[in-house]
Coordinates of C-alpha atoms in Angstrom, one line a residue:
Chain A
M185 CA 206.2 65.8 97.9
N186 CA 208.1 67.1 100.6
T187 CA 208.5 66.7 104.6
A188 CA 206.9 70.3 105.0
E189 CA 204.3 69.7 102.7
R190 CA 203.4 67.0 104.5
E191 CA 203.3 68.1 107.5
R192 CA 201.0 71.0 106.0
L193 CA 198.4 68.5 104.5
F194 CA 197.8 66.2 107.7
A195 CA 197.2 70.2 109.4
L196 CA 194.6 70.6 106.9
L197 CA 193.0 68.1 107.1
D198 CA 193.0 67.8 111.1
A199 CA 191.3 71.2 110.4
A200 CA 188.7 69.7 107.2
C201 CA 187.9 66.2 108.5
T202 CA 185.5 65.5 111.1
A203 CA 186.8 61.6 112.3
Q204 CA 183.7 59.7 110.4
Q205 CA 185.3 60.8 107.4
I206 CA 189.3 59.9 108.2
S207 CA 188.0 56.2 109.9
D208 CA 185.0 55.6 106.2
L209 CA 188.9 56.6 104.0
L210 CA 190.5 54.3 106.8
R211 CA 188.1 51.1 106.4
E212 CA 188.4 51.8 102.7
F213 CA 192.2 50.1 102.9
K214 CA 191.3 48.3 105.9
P215 CA 191.2 45.2 103.6
L216 CA 194.6 45.6 102.2
D217 CA 196.7 46.6 105.3
K218 CA 195.4 44.3 108.7
E219 CA 197.5 47.1 110.6
I220 CA 195.6 50.4 109.6
R221 CA 193.6 51.3 112.8
V222 CA 189.8 52.3 111.7
S223 CA 189.0 53.5 115.5
G224 CA 189.6 56.4 117.6
N225 CA 189.5 59.8 117.8
S226 CA 191.0 62.2 115.2
E227 CA 194.4 62.5 115.9
E228 CA 194.8 59.0 116.2
L229 CA 193.2 58.3 113.3
L230 CA 195.5 60.2 111.3
Q231 CA 198.2 58.7 112.8
S232 CA 196.4 56.0 111.3
V233 CA 196.6 57.3 108.0
R234 CA 200.0 58.5 108.0
R235 CA 202.0 55.2 108.7
A236 CA 199.2 53.8 106.1
V237 CA 200.7 56.6 104.3
D238 CA 204.0 55.5 104.9
R239 CA 203.8 51.7 104.3
G240 CA 202.3 52.5 101.0
T241 CA 198.5 51.3 102.0
V242 CA 197.2 54.4 101.4
P243 CA 197.6 56.6 97.8
L244 CA 199.1 60.1 99.1
Q245 CA 196.7 61.3 95.6
R246 CA 193.3 59.2 97.9
V247 CA 194.1 61.2 101.0
L248 CA 194.3 64.7 99.1
R249 CA 190.5 63.9 97.4
L250 CA 189.6 63.4 101.2
L251 CA 191.0 67.0 101.8
A252 CA 189.4 68.4 99.0
R253 CA 186.0 67.3 99.0
A254 CA 186.1 67.6 103.2
E255 CA 186.7 71.6 103.4
E256 CA 184.0 71.8 100.9
N257 CA 181.8 71.7 103.4
G258 CA 181.1 73.7 106.7
R259 CA 182.7 76.4 108.5
Q260 CA 180.5 78.7 104.9
H261 CA 178.6 81.0 104.4
I262 CA 176.1 79.7 102.0
F263 CA 173.9 82.7 99.6
Y264 CA 171.0 80.9 97.8
Y265 CA 170.0 82.2 94.1
K266 CA 167.6 80.7 92.1
P267 CA 166.9 81.2 88.4
R268 CA 164.8 84.0 87.0
T269 CA 163.1 81.7 85.0
R270 CA 162.3 78.1 83.5
V271 CA 164.7 79.0 80.6
H272 CA 167.4 80.4 83.1
A273 CA 166.9 76.7 84.6
V274 CA 167.0 74.9 81.9
K275 CA 170.0 76.6 80.5
Y276 CA 171.9 75.6 84.0
N277 CA 171.3 72.3 83.7
D278 CA 173.8 72.4 81.2
G279 CA 176.6 71.5 83.5
D280 CA 179.2 71.8 80.3
S281 CA 178.1 74.4 78.7
V282 CA 178.8 76.2 81.7
A283 CA 182.0 74.8 82.0
Q284 CA 182.6 75.9 78.3
S285 CA 181.7 79.4 78.4
L286 CA 184.5 79.2 81.8
F287 CA 187.4 77.7 80.8
G288 CA 186.6 77.0 76.9
E289 CA 185.3 74.4 74.4
N290 CA 188.0 71.8 75.5
W291 CA 188.0 72.2 79.2
A292 CA 188.2 68.4 80.1
A293 CA 191.3 68.2 79.2
S294 CA 193.0 71.5 79.0
E295 CA 192.2 72.3 82.6
K296 CA 193.1 69.1 84.6
F297 CA 190.3 69.2 87.0
P298 CA 191.2 68.7 89.7
R299 CA 193.6 70.8 91.1
F300 CA 194.4 70.9 94.3
Y301 CA 197.2 73.2 96.2
L302 CA 198.7 73.4 99.5
E303 CA 199.8 77.2 99.4
P304 CA 197.5 79.1 96.8
H305 CA 199.0 82.5 96.0
G306 CA 195.1 84.5 94.9
M307 CA 192.4 82.8 93.1
K308 CA 193.2 79.3 91.5
W309 CA 190.7 77.5 90.2
A310 CA 190.8 74.2 91.1
D311 CA 187.5 71.9 90.0
F312 CA 184.5 72.2 87.9
R313 CA 182.5 68.5 88.2
V314 CA 179.1 66.8 87.3
E315 CA 177.8 65.0 89.6
T316 CA 174.6 62.3 89.3
V317 CA 172.7 60.4 91.9
D318 CA 172.0 56.4 90.5
G319 CA 168.4 56.2 89.9
T320 CA 166.9 60.0 90.3
D321 CA 166.8 62.5 87.8
Y322 CA 168.7 64.8 90.2
H323 CA 172.3 66.4 88.7
S324 CA 174.6 69.0 90.3
W325 CA 178.0 70.6 89.0
T326 CA 180.5 72.6 91.4
L327 CA 182.7 75.0 90.7
K328 CA 186.1 75.3 92.9
V329 CA 188.1 77.9 93.2
Y330 CA 191.0 78.1 95.8
N331 CA 191.6 81.9 97.3
G332 CA 195.4 81.7 98.8
R333 CA 195.8 86.0 100.6
V334 CA 198.4 87.1 102.9
I335 CA 197.3 88.7 106.1
N336 CA 198.7 89.8 108.9
R337 CA 198.1 87.5 112.0
F338 CA 198.7 89.5 115.5
L339 CA 200.7 87.2 117.8
G340 CA 200.7 89.5 120.7
E341 CA 201.9 92.6 123.0
S342 CA 205.0 92.4 124.8
R343 CA 206.8 95.5 126.9
I344 CA 209.6 97.0 126.3
N345 CA 209.2 99.5 129.5
D346 CA 206.7 101.3 131.1
N347 CA 206.7 104.2 128.4
R348 CA 206.7 101.2 125.3
F349 CA 205.2 97.7 124.4
S350 CA 205.5 96.4 121.1
R351 CA 203.1 94.5 119.0
E352 CA 203.8 91.5 116.8
Y353 CA 202.3 90.3 113.9
E354 CA 203.2 88.0 111.5
R355 CA 202.4 87.5 107.7
V356 CA 200.4 84.9 106.9
L357 CA 198.6 83.0 103.6
T358 CA 195.5 82.3 104.3
R359 CA 194.2 79.3 102.0
E360 CA 190.6 79.2 101.6
V361 CA 187.5 77.4 99.9
W362 CA 185.3 78.7 97.4
L363 CA 182.2 77.3 96.1
V364 CA 179.2 77.6 93.9
R365 CA 177.0 74.6 93.5
W366 CA 174.4 73.9 90.7
H367 CA 171.5 71.7 91.8
S368 CA 169.1 70.8 89.0
F369 CA 165.5 71.4 91.1
G370 CA 166.8 74.8 90.0
L371 CA 168.8 76.1 93.2
L372 CA 172.3 78.2 92.4
E373 CA 174.6 78.0 96.4
F374 CA 177.0 80.7 96.4
R375 CA 179.4 79.5 99.6
I376 CA 182.3 81.6 101.0
P377 CA 184.3 80.6 104.0
S378 CA 183.5 81.9 107.0
H379 CA 186.6 83.1 109.5
D380 CA 187.5 84.9 112.7
R381 CA 188.5 88.0 111.1
E382 CA 185.5 88.7 108.9
S383 CA 182.3 91.2 108.9
R384 CA 179.7 91.8 107.3
R385 CA 181.5 94.4 105.3
T386 CA 184.3 92.0 104.4
C387 CA 182.0 88.8 103.4
L388 CA 179.5 90.6 101.1
G389 CA 182.3 92.5 99.2
D390 CA 184.0 88.5 98.4
L391 CA 180.3 88.0 97.7
E392 CA 180.8 90.3 94.7
I393 CA 184.4 89.6 93.8
F394 CA 183.0 86.1 93.8
W395 CA 180.3 87.1 91.2
D396 CA 182.9 89.2 88.9
R397 CA 185.1 85.9 88.8
V398 CA 182.8 83.5 87.5
A399 CA 180.8 86.0 85.2
Q400 CA 181.7 84.4 81.8
G401 CA 179.9 81.4 82.8
I402 CA 177.4 82.4 85.5
R403 CA 175.2 85.4 85.2
R404 CA 174.2 87.1 87.9
E405 CA 171.4 88.9 86.1
D406 CA 170.3 85.3 85.7
F407 CA 169.1 84.6 88.6
V408 CA 166.9 85.9 92.1
E409 CA 167.9 85.7 95.4
W410 CA 166.1 83.3 97.8
D411 CA 164.8 85.3 100.3
L412 CA 164.9 83.2 103.1
G413 CA 162.1 85.2 105.0
P414 CA 159.0 83.1 104.6
V415 CA 161.2 80.1 105.1
R416 CA 162.5 81.3 109.0
N417 CA 158.3 82.4 109.6
A418 CA 157.2 79.1 109.0
L419 CA 160.5 77.7 110.6
V420 CA 159.4 78.6 113.8
Q421 CA 155.2 78.6 113.1
N422 CA 156.1 74.9 112.8
A423 CA 159.1 74.4 115.5
E424 CA 157.0 72.3 117.5
K425 CA 155.2 70.3 115.1
R426 CA 158.3 69.2 113.4
A427 CA 160.2 68.5 116.8
S428 CA 162.0 65.2 115.6
E429 CA 163.7 67.1 112.3
Y430 CA 165.2 70.8 113.8
R431 CA 165.0 72.9 116.7
L432 CA 165.3 76.6 117.4
G433 CA 167.7 78.5 119.1
N434 CA 168.7 82.9 119.6
A435 CA 166.1 84.3 117.4
Q436 CA 165.2 88.1 116.0
F437 CA 161.9 89.6 114.6
V438 CA 160.8 92.0 113.4
D439 CA 157.5 94.0 114.6
S440 CA 154.7 95.8 112.4
R441 CA 156.8 99.4 112.5
D442 CA 160.1 98.2 111.9
G443 CA 161.5 98.1 115.4
S444 CA 163.3 94.3 116.8
A445 CA 163.4 92.1 120.0
Q446 CA 165.7 89.1 120.3
F447 CA 164.7 86.1 122.3
N448 CA 168.2 84.4 123.5
P449 CA 167.8 80.8 125.7
A450 CA 170.3 80.6 127.7
Y451 CA 172.6 77.8 126.8
P452 CA 173.3 76.5 123.1
E453 CA 171.2 73.1 123.9
E454 CA 168.3 74.8 125.0
S455 CA 165.3 75.5 122.6
L456 CA 163.6 79.4 121.7
F457 CA 160.9 77.7 123.2
D458 CA 162.4 75.9 126.3
A459 CA 160.5 78.9 128.3
P460 CA 157.0 79.6 128.4
A461 CA 157.1 83.4 128.2
R462 CA 159.2 83.2 125.3
R463 CA 156.9 81.0 123.8
S464 CA 154.1 83.7 124.5
A465 CA 156.5 86.4 123.6
V466 CA 157.3 84.8 120.2
A467 CA 153.4 84.6 119.0
L468 CA 153.2 88.3 119.1
F469 CA 155.5 88.3 116.0
R470 CA 154.9 87.4 112.4
E471 CA 158.9 87.9 111.0
C472 CA 162.0 86.7 111.9
S473 CA 164.9 88.3 110.4
Q474 CA 167.3 85.9 111.8
L475 CA 167.1 81.8 113.8
V476 CA 169.6 79.5 114.9
V477 CA 168.5 76.3 113.6
Y478 CA 169.7 73.1 115.1
W479 CA 168.6 70.2 112.4
K480 CA 168.4 66.8 113.3
P481 CA 170.4 63.7 112.1
P482 CA 167.8 62.0 110.4
K483 CA 166.7 58.5 111.6
G484 CA 168.5 55.4 109.5
Q485 CA 171.8 57.7 108.0
T486 CA 175.3 57.5 108.9
A487 CA 176.3 60.5 107.1
F488 CA 176.5 62.7 109.9
N489 CA 175.2 62.1 113.6
E490 CA 175.7 65.2 115.5
E491 CA 173.2 68.6 114.9
I492 CA 173.8 70.6 112.6
R493 CA 173.4 74.6 113.5
T494 CA 173.2 76.8 111.1
E495 CA 172.2 80.8 111.1
I496 CA 169.7 82.0 108.9
G497 CA 169.9 85.8 107.6
G498 CA 173.0 86.9 109.1
Y499 CA 174.6 89.0 106.8
K500 CA 171.6 88.5 104.0
S501 CA 168.8 87.2 103.8
N502 CA 169.3 84.9 101.5
G503 CA 172.4 83.5 103.5
I504 CA 172.7 80.6 105.9
R505 CA 176.1 80.2 107.5
I506 CA 177.5 76.6 109.0
G507 CA 180.0 77.4 111.5
A508 CA 181.1 73.8 112.1
R509 CA 183.1 71.8 109.8
T510 CA 180.3 69.5 108.1
T511 CA 179.9 66.4 105.3
P512 CA 178.4 66.9 102.3
E513 CA 175.7 65.0 103.2
A514 CA 174.8 67.6 106.1
V515 CA 175.2 70.8 103.8
N516 CA 172.7 68.8 101.9
H517 CA 170.7 68.1 104.4
V518 CA 170.3 71.2 105.3
T519 CA 169.7 73.1 101.7
L520 CA 166.6 70.1 101.2
R521 CA 164.5 70.9 104.4
L522 CA 164.8 75.0 103.6
R523 CA 163.3 73.7 100.5
E524 CA 160.2 72.7 102.0
F525 CA 159.4 75.7 104.1
Chain B
M285 CA 187.0 53.9 151.5
S286 CA 185.9 56.9 148.7
R287 CA 186.3 60.7 149.1
F288 CA 182.2 60.1 149.1
D289 CA 181.7 58.1 151.7
S290 CA 183.9 59.9 154.5
A291 CA 182.6 63.5 153.0
S292 CA 180.4 64.8 155.6
S293 CA 177.0 63.8 155.6
D294 CA 175.3 67.3 153.7
Y295 CA 178.3 67.3 151.5
G296 CA 178.2 63.6 151.0
N297 CA 174.5 64.5 150.3
A298 CA 175.4 66.9 147.8
I299 CA 178.0 64.7 146.0
R300 CA 175.4 62.0 145.6
L301 CA 172.8 64.9 143.8
L302 CA 175.6 65.6 141.7
R303 CA 176.6 62.9 140.5
D304 CA 173.4 60.9 139.9
F305 CA 172.6 64.4 138.3
V306 CA 176.0 64.1 136.1
R307 CA 174.8 60.4 134.9
K308 CA 170.8 61.4 133.9
H309 CA 172.1 64.4 132.1
S310 CA 175.2 62.7 130.5
D311 CA 174.2 64.4 126.9
R312 CA 175.1 67.3 128.1
R313 CA 178.5 68.4 127.5
V314 CA 178.2 71.4 130.5
F315 CA 176.9 71.9 134.0
E316 CA 177.0 75.6 135.1
P317 CA 176.5 75.6 139.2
R318 CA 173.5 78.6 138.6
R319 CA 171.7 76.5 135.9
V320 CA 172.0 72.5 138.6
A321 CA 171.0 74.7 141.4
R322 CA 168.2 75.7 139.7
E323 CA 167.3 73.0 138.8
L324 CA 168.0 70.6 141.7
G325 CA 165.4 72.4 143.3
R326 CA 166.5 72.8 147.3
I327 CA 170.1 72.4 147.8
E328 CA 173.0 75.1 149.6
M329 CA 175.1 76.3 147.5
T330 CA 178.0 76.2 149.3
A331 CA 177.3 72.2 149.6
L332 CA 176.7 72.3 145.6
A333 CA 180.0 74.2 145.0
Y334 CA 181.9 71.7 147.3
A335 CA 180.1 68.7 145.3
F336 CA 181.0 70.6 142.3
D337 CA 184.9 70.4 143.2
A338 CA 185.0 67.1 144.5
L339 CA 183.8 65.3 140.8
A340 CA 186.2 67.2 140.0
S341 CA 189.1 66.5 142.0
D342 CA 187.3 62.5 141.4
G343 CA 188.0 63.3 137.6
L344 CA 184.3 63.0 136.5
L345 CA 184.1 66.5 135.9
V346 CA 186.7 68.9 134.0
R347 CA 186.8 72.6 135.5
V348 CA 186.7 75.1 132.6
F349 CA 185.6 78.6 131.4
R350 CA 182.9 79.5 129.0
I351 CA 182.0 83.0 127.7
R352 CA 178.6 85.2 128.1
P353 CA 178.7 87.4 125.7
P354 CA 176.7 91.3 126.7
T355 CA 174.7 90.8 123.5
T356 CA 172.3 87.9 123.5
H357 CA 174.0 86.2 128.0
T358 CA 173.6 82.7 125.7
L359 CA 177.1 81.4 127.0
L360 CA 178.7 79.9 123.9
D361 CA 180.1 76.7 122.9
Q362 CA 183.7 77.3 123.3
D363 CA 186.0 75.5 126.5
F364 CA 188.3 78.1 127.6
Y365 CA 191.1 76.0 130.5
S366 CA 191.9 79.1 131.9
V367 CA 191.6 82.5 132.1
D368 CA 194.7 84.2 130.1
E369 CA 193.5 81.4 126.6
I370 CA 190.1 83.8 126.2
P371 CA 191.1 86.3 123.3
A372 CA 190.3 89.5 123.3
E373 CA 187.6 89.4 120.6
L374 CA 184.9 86.7 119.9
R375 CA 181.5 86.0 118.6
D376 CA 177.9 85.5 119.5
A377 CA 175.4 83.6 118.1
F378 CA 174.7 85.6 115.2
N379 CA 178.1 85.8 114.6
R380 CA 178.5 89.1 115.9
P381 CA 181.7 90.0 117.8
F382 CA 182.5 91.5 121.0
C383 CA 184.9 92.6 123.1
T384 CA 185.5 89.7 125.8
D385 CA 186.2 92.2 128.5
D386 CA 182.3 93.6 128.3
A387 CA 181.7 89.6 129.0
E388 CA 180.2 87.5 131.5
I389 CA 183.2 85.1 132.6
V390 CA 181.2 82.1 133.6
Q391 CA 183.2 78.4 135.3
V392 CA 181.2 75.2 134.4
F393 CA 182.6 71.9 134.6
R394 CA 182.8 69.8 131.3
N395 CA 181.6 66.0 131.9
A396 CA 185.2 64.8 131.5
R397 CA 183.9 61.6 129.2
T398 CA 182.5 63.9 126.6

């Protein structure tokens, strides 16, 4: 890896990893190298990783693996699907068979996953992995794709004279992580990155492209969209009873004649029901079309320690958006909680 | 002698009130003067503005700008250290884009410890 690639790797780590994730990596190697610092802010921790890599204590491959996992969670839209029938659920529980449909019979030997691209051009298969959880029947598989597109990034406007000005753009290659994830309890996720330039049209267009790309192994007709409408309604109805688990932020409701009303707390740390007037007004509605939910970290776990903010039902009724970078445990926590409603 | 002790009694009271308020609400990332005035109850806005300045000068608070979108009016949680840093377009709580020319720019104070 040359210097430029190395700089790119650390910039990506900085953007993708939480301080906790970097610290966990350093803790793993601390017994081998007493000079490793395991506390500090993200910048200090990354500096510690750099030095440990230079000393040869932390292998570069291990750093790449950290990035590969960290970049899969958060700053994304997740669209949920359920298998159409029990037969389809059984079919997709066989991860190896799905991988064979996509990559051929000897996929493990021929594809040599996981692959890692710092600068992918176009769509590149990156990983297919099956994971199990000890002591449970639960298992999952994950299909990962890197997508690199050339976009024009606006840099700024400058004045030439009184009547002329120029706008400067830079051509840059994006590096997007697209995922399909199957849970053995019968749920499929399509994860599409969320970014500043997106629109409903571009995001749903990407979702269509992704379905087409994986069609050889994952057939759309085998699934139905999981409509999160009833989940949103239940989240509103149970918000006060389950205040230790989550709180509500902005919400939009539809009335019996397809009109709508939107309720917005003044501050992100305020909850929907903090103002009595909002609570009384919300009670008049039955159908919630969009909802911001802040999930609280469960007591006794350390995988994430801040609220996870999710928007439920933005671009599609089976979709959520997680705006911030987060951990796999946090995203799984949200998915599992949604299934309870 | 600190500036808390040397301030005039009205302003000194405002500074003490605000300092206690900030300590009590250490989990809060930012303090918006309008909201703090409402929560503190009877306090002169001029004295409160002076208190915010004093606590910012003492390094307890950091002055930043935040955006209130025209679409939801929910204050966004991005901090800008100057108005020039604010991009032409941002996204509201439902991830809908809006033009920041149409938004309200709010001066708030961030807890220096967060």
